[in-house]
Amino acid sequence: MTNTNADLYDETLARVYDAMYSNPADDAARLDFFAGLTPDSGSFCDLGAGTGTIVAAMSERGFSAVGVDNSPAMLRRFRDRIAGTNAEAVEADMFTLQLGRQFDTVTLVTNTFYIALTQDRQLQLLQAALAHLHENSTLVVEAFDPVRFHAAVKPELSIRYLSESDAIIDDYVVDPAQQLLVARHTLLGQSGPDVRSHVIRYAFVSEMFLLARCVGLEVTGVFRDWGGTPYGQGAQRYVLTMRRAR
């Protein structure tokens, strides 16, 4: 099974992507978290950068910021957003990424890690991230906590209102044996319904510790939010910090 992320995030979804994932208070806390990990004027790289909101904001804060994505539609918005700044947008496959440089902070957020559909692919993604870390770098991985989804016994559905003219209906089914979640997104807009599906492979926090160790990383922190609250029962997501194993 291969990832089709570039095809999924075409012009239609790229147009509403920021509205799908924007949460102003959470976004600000996330930037503060990243800034707290990164030295003054340090270097920052966001893998799966989408439309570049994080990269642009980190650049505005004085960091040398780079974002990587493989969706041409997302990258067009990314490059428009950072025009006239020192930020950089790179079109590349994250799994085989070779930028030839290392960064103080590297991030895989908003469930980006889950686009790797097997454990081997997840290891490959962590290895690619590791190649861009120096001895004192931090890797941040953030994703939804899969505990509730893993126990789902029937398809679930939700709706998000994105604007006055756009809404999206999300429904999904879970294959617990392979830890796969098959999601279908139905975008309702002025041009009528637009339906597309994609698959992700979720990973549990305990599994992340083992995956990290397998590639030469070690987990240094586990949180349930960007404020640094310790991870625990009932968490909706996890935020992991990692570094090169010592």
Short mmCIF file of C-alpha atoms in Angstrom, two decimals:
data_model
loop_
_atom_site.label_atom_id
_atom_site.label_comp_id
_atom_site.label_asym_id
_atom_site.label_seq_id
_atom_site.Cartn_x
_atom_site.Cartn_y
_atom_site.Cartn_z
CA MET A 1 0.00 0.00 0.00
CA THR A 2 1.50 3.34 -1.01
CA ASN A 3 0.87 6.85 0.15
CA THR A 4 -1.13 9.13 -2.17
CA ASN A 5 -0.86 12.31 -0.15
CA ALA A 6 0.12 14.51 -3.08
CA ASP A 7 -2.99 13.39 -5.00
CA LEU A 8 -5.26 13.80 -1.99
CA TYR A 9 -4.20 17.38 -1.33
CA ASP A 10 -5.11 18.78 -4.70
CA GLU A 11 -6.40 22.29 -5.42
CA THR A 12 -9.78 21.55 -3.87
CA LEU A 13 -8.45 20.48 -0.47
CA ALA A 14 -5.55 22.92 -0.55
CA ARG A 15 -8.10 25.74 -0.80
CA VAL A 16 -9.75 24.76 2.50
CA TYR A 17 -6.77 23.14 4.25
CA ASP A 18 -6.05 26.03 6.61
CA ALA A 19 -9.69 26.19 7.68
CA MET A 20 -9.72 22.41 8.26
CA TYR A 21 -6.89 22.51 10.76
CA SER A 22 -6.80 26.05 12.15
CA ASN A 23 -7.25 26.65 15.88
CA PRO A 24 -5.81 30.09 16.79
CA ALA A 25 -5.19 29.40 20.49
CA ASP A 26 -3.68 25.98 19.78
CA ASP A 27 -1.63 27.35 16.88
CA ALA A 28 -0.08 30.01 19.13
CA ALA A 29 0.78 27.46 21.82
CA ARG A 30 2.35 25.20 19.21
CA LEU A 31 4.59 28.01 17.96
CA ASP A 32 5.62 28.84 21.52
CA PHE A 33 6.50 25.16 22.04
CA PHE A 34 8.69 25.10 18.93
CA ALA A 35 10.31 28.43 19.77
CA GLY A 36 11.15 27.13 23.24
CA LEU A 37 13.05 24.21 21.71
CA THR A 38 14.93 26.21 19.09
CA PRO A 39 17.92 28.46 19.90
CA ASP A 40 17.65 32.17 19.08
CA SER A 41 18.01 32.60 15.29
CA GLY A 42 18.26 28.81 15.06
CA SER A 43 17.14 26.51 12.24
CA PHE A 44 13.75 24.85 11.94
CA CYS A 45 12.33 22.30 9.47
CA ASP A 46 8.68 21.23 9.19
CA LEU A 47 8.12 17.92 7.38
CA GLY A 48 4.72 17.76 5.72
CA ALA A 49 4.48 21.54 5.86
CA GLY A 50 1.26 21.87 3.86
CA THR A 51 0.48 25.50 3.08
CA GLY A 52 3.40 26.70 5.19
CA THR A 53 1.58 28.33 8.10
CA ILE A 54 4.06 27.01 10.68
CA VAL A 55 7.13 27.79 8.59
CA ALA A 56 5.96 31.33 7.86
CA ALA A 57 5.24 31.98 11.53
CA MET A 58 8.60 30.59 12.67
CA SER A 59 10.34 32.74 10.07
CA GLU A 60 8.51 35.80 11.41
CA ARG A 61 9.89 34.94 14.85
CA GLY A 62 13.43 35.15 13.52
CA PHE A 63 14.22 31.51 12.87
CA SER A 64 15.73 30.08 9.69
CA ALA A 65 12.69 28.07 8.61
CA VAL A 66 12.28 25.41 5.91
CA GLY A 67 9.22 23.37 5.02
CA VAL A 68 8.99 20.16 2.99
CA ASP A 69 5.91 18.86 1.18
CA ASN A 70 5.14 16.80 -1.93
CA SER A 71 1.81 18.37 -2.95
CA PRO A 72 2.19 20.95 -5.74
CA ALA A 73 -1.15 22.52 -4.83
CA MET A 74 -0.14 22.98 -1.19
CA LEU A 75 3.29 24.26 -2.17
CA ARG A 76 1.82 26.97 -4.39
CA ARG A 77 0.02 28.41 -1.38
CA PHE A 78 3.09 27.86 0.76
CA ARG A 79 5.31 29.84 -1.62
CA ASP A 80 2.76 32.65 -1.90
CA ARG A 81 2.66 32.84 1.91
CA ILE A 82 6.44 33.16 2.34
CA ALA A 83 7.09 35.46 -0.62
CA GLY A 84 9.51 38.20 0.38
CA THR A 85 10.78 36.33 3.45
CA ASN A 86 13.82 34.16 4.16
CA ALA A 87 11.68 31.05 4.62
CA GLU A 88 12.08 28.19 2.16
CA ALA A 89 9.62 25.71 0.62
CA VAL A 90 11.03 22.42 -0.68
CA GLU A 91 9.14 19.96 -2.87
CA ALA A 92 10.39 16.49 -1.93
CA ASP A 93 9.45 13.03 -0.74
CA MET A 94 9.91 13.02 3.05
CA PHE A 95 10.71 9.31 3.10
CA THR A 96 13.85 9.73 1.00
CA LEU A 97 14.65 13.30 2.03
CA GLN A 98 18.29 14.38 1.69
CA LEU A 99 18.60 18.12 2.21
CA GLY A 100 22.29 17.83 3.08
CA ARG A 101 21.93 19.92 6.25
CA GLN A 102 20.81 19.59 9.82
CA PHE A 103 18.38 21.65 11.87
CA ASP A 104 17.97 22.58 15.50
CA THR A 105 14.31 21.51 15.45
CA VAL A 106 12.51 19.16 13.04
CA THR A 107 8.76 18.59 13.23
CA LEU A 108 6.24 15.98 12.06
CA VAL A 109 2.88 17.35 13.22
CA THR A 110 -0.86 17.25 12.46
CA ASN A 111 -0.78 13.45 12.03
CA THR A 112 1.88 13.63 9.31
CA PHE A 113 3.65 10.62 10.80
CA TYR A 114 0.54 8.51 10.16
CA ILE A 115 0.80 8.81 6.37
CA ALA A 116 3.39 6.01 6.57
CA LEU A 117 1.18 2.95 6.10
CA THR A 118 3.41 0.22 7.56
CA GLN A 119 5.86 0.02 10.44
CA ASP A 120 8.69 -0.24 7.93
CA ARG A 121 7.57 3.01 6.31
CA GLN A 122 7.25 4.65 9.70
CA LEU A 123 10.81 3.61 10.49
CA GLN A 124 11.91 5.02 7.14
CA LEU A 125 10.27 8.34 7.93
CA LEU A 126 11.96 8.52 11.32
CA GLN A 127 15.30 7.67 9.70
CA ALA A 128 14.84 10.50 7.21
CA ALA A 129 14.11 12.90 10.07
CA LEU A 130 17.09 11.59 12.05
CA ALA A 131 19.42 12.35 9.13
CA HIS A 132 18.56 16.04 9.57
CA LEU A 133 19.27 16.18 13.32
CA HIS A 134 22.58 17.13 14.89
CA GLU A 135 23.65 16.03 18.37
CA ASN A 136 21.58 18.67 20.17
CA SER A 137 18.56 18.77 17.84
CA THR A 138 14.99 17.96 18.80
CA LEU A 139 12.45 16.04 16.71
CA VAL A 140 8.80 16.71 17.53
CA VAL A 141 6.08 14.22 16.52
CA GLU A 142 2.42 15.14 17.15
CA ALA A 143 -0.63 13.05 16.27
CA PHE A 144 -4.05 12.11 17.56
CA ASP A 145 -4.06 9.47 20.28
CA PRO A 146 -5.49 6.31 18.66
CA VAL A 147 -6.89 4.62 21.76
CA ARG A 148 -10.50 5.68 21.15
CA PHE A 149 -10.38 4.98 17.43
CA HIS A 150 -8.77 1.57 17.86
CA ALA A 151 -11.76 0.42 19.91
CA ALA A 152 -14.37 1.65 17.42
CA VAL A 153 -16.87 -1.09 16.52
CA LYS A 154 -18.80 0.80 13.83
CA PRO A 155 -18.13 3.62 11.35
CA GLU A 156 -18.12 7.11 12.88
CA LEU A 157 -19.08 10.41 11.30
CA SER A 158 -18.45 14.07 12.05
CA ILE A 159 -19.00 17.40 10.29
CA ARG A 160 -16.86 20.52 10.31
CA TYR A 161 -17.99 23.94 9.12
CA LEU A 162 -15.09 25.61 7.35
CA SER A 163 -16.66 28.84 6.11
CA GLU A 164 -20.01 30.31 5.13
CA SER A 165 -19.91 28.27 1.93
CA ASP A 166 -17.86 25.18 2.85
CA ALA A 167 -18.32 22.23 5.18
CA ILE A 168 -16.70 18.81 5.31
CA ILE A 169 -18.19 15.50 6.44
CA ASP A 170 -15.64 13.00 7.75
CA ASP A 171 -16.44 9.32 8.21
CA TYR A 172 -14.06 6.48 8.88
CA VAL A 173 -13.68 2.78 9.54
CA VAL A 174 -10.82 1.10 11.39
CA ASP A 175 -8.83 -2.07 10.74
CA PRO A 176 -7.44 -2.73 14.25
CA ALA A 177 -5.28 -5.67 13.18
CA GLN A 178 -3.17 -3.45 10.92
CA GLN A 179 -3.85 -0.21 12.83
CA LEU A 180 -5.26 1.35 9.68
CA LEU A 181 -7.91 4.06 9.61
CA VAL A 182 -9.72 4.53 6.31
CA ALA A 183 -11.22 8.00 6.14
CA ARG A 184 -13.63 9.49 3.62
CA HIS A 185 -13.94 13.26 3.31
CA THR A 186 -16.96 14.79 1.61
CA LEU A 187 -16.41 18.47 0.93
CA LEU A 188 -19.65 20.41 0.51
CA GLY A 189 -19.18 23.68 -1.34
CA GLN A 190 -20.57 25.89 -4.05
CA SER A 191 -19.52 23.41 -6.76
CA GLY A 192 -21.31 20.49 -5.10
CA PRO A 193 -20.03 17.50 -3.11
CA ASP A 194 -16.45 16.37 -3.64
CA VAL A 195 -15.57 12.98 -2.13
CA ARG A 196 -12.13 11.47 -1.61
CA SER A 197 -10.66 8.80 0.65
CA HIS A 198 -7.30 8.18 2.24
CA VAL A 199 -5.66 5.71 4.59
CA ILE A 200 -3.41 6.32 7.58
CA ARG A 201 -1.63 3.99 9.99
CA TYR A 202 -1.83 5.13 13.58
CA ALA A 203 0.74 4.29 16.25
CA PHE A 204 0.41 4.08 20.02
CA VAL A 205 2.70 6.01 22.35
CA SER A 206 4.33 2.80 23.60
CA GLU A 207 4.96 1.78 20.00
CA MET A 208 6.58 5.15 19.28
CA PHE A 209 9.19 4.50 21.96
CA LEU A 210 10.17 1.25 20.22
CA LEU A 211 10.15 2.74 16.72
CA ALA A 212 12.37 5.58 17.91
CA ARG A 213 14.84 3.19 19.53
CA CYS A 214 15.02 1.08 16.34
CA VAL A 215 16.41 4.01 14.31
CA GLY A 216 18.71 5.49 16.94
CA LEU A 217 16.38 8.02 18.55
CA GLU A 218 15.27 8.33 22.15
CA VAL A 219 12.07 9.89 23.46
CA THR A 220 12.74 12.77 25.86
CA GLY A 221 9.20 13.97 26.54
CA VAL A 222 5.57 12.84 26.17
CA PHE A 223 2.80 15.45 26.44
CA ARG A 224 -0.91 15.70 25.79
CA ASP A 225 -0.84 19.31 24.54
CA TRP A 226 1.46 22.12 23.49
CA GLY A 227 1.47 23.50 27.01
CA GLY A 228 3.59 20.58 28.21
CA THR A 229 0.88 18.79 30.20
CA PRO A 230 2.05 15.21 30.83
CA TYR A 231 0.41 12.58 28.62
CA GLY A 232 -2.12 10.36 30.36
CA GLN A 233 -5.48 8.61 30.18
CA GLY A 234 -8.08 10.49 28.15
CA ALA A 235 -5.56 12.40 26.05
CA GLN A 236 -6.87 13.39 22.63
CA ARG A 237 -3.37 13.46 21.14
CA TYR A 238 0.27 13.07 22.00
CA VAL A 239 3.27 15.32 21.49
CA LEU A 240 6.61 13.51 21.61
CA THR A 241 10.05 15.09 21.71
CA MET A 242 13.00 12.99 20.58
CA ARG A 243 16.74 13.35 20.08
CA ARG A 244 19.63 11.25 18.82
CA ALA A 245 20.20 8.37 21.22
CA ARG A 246 23.15 8.87 23.55
#
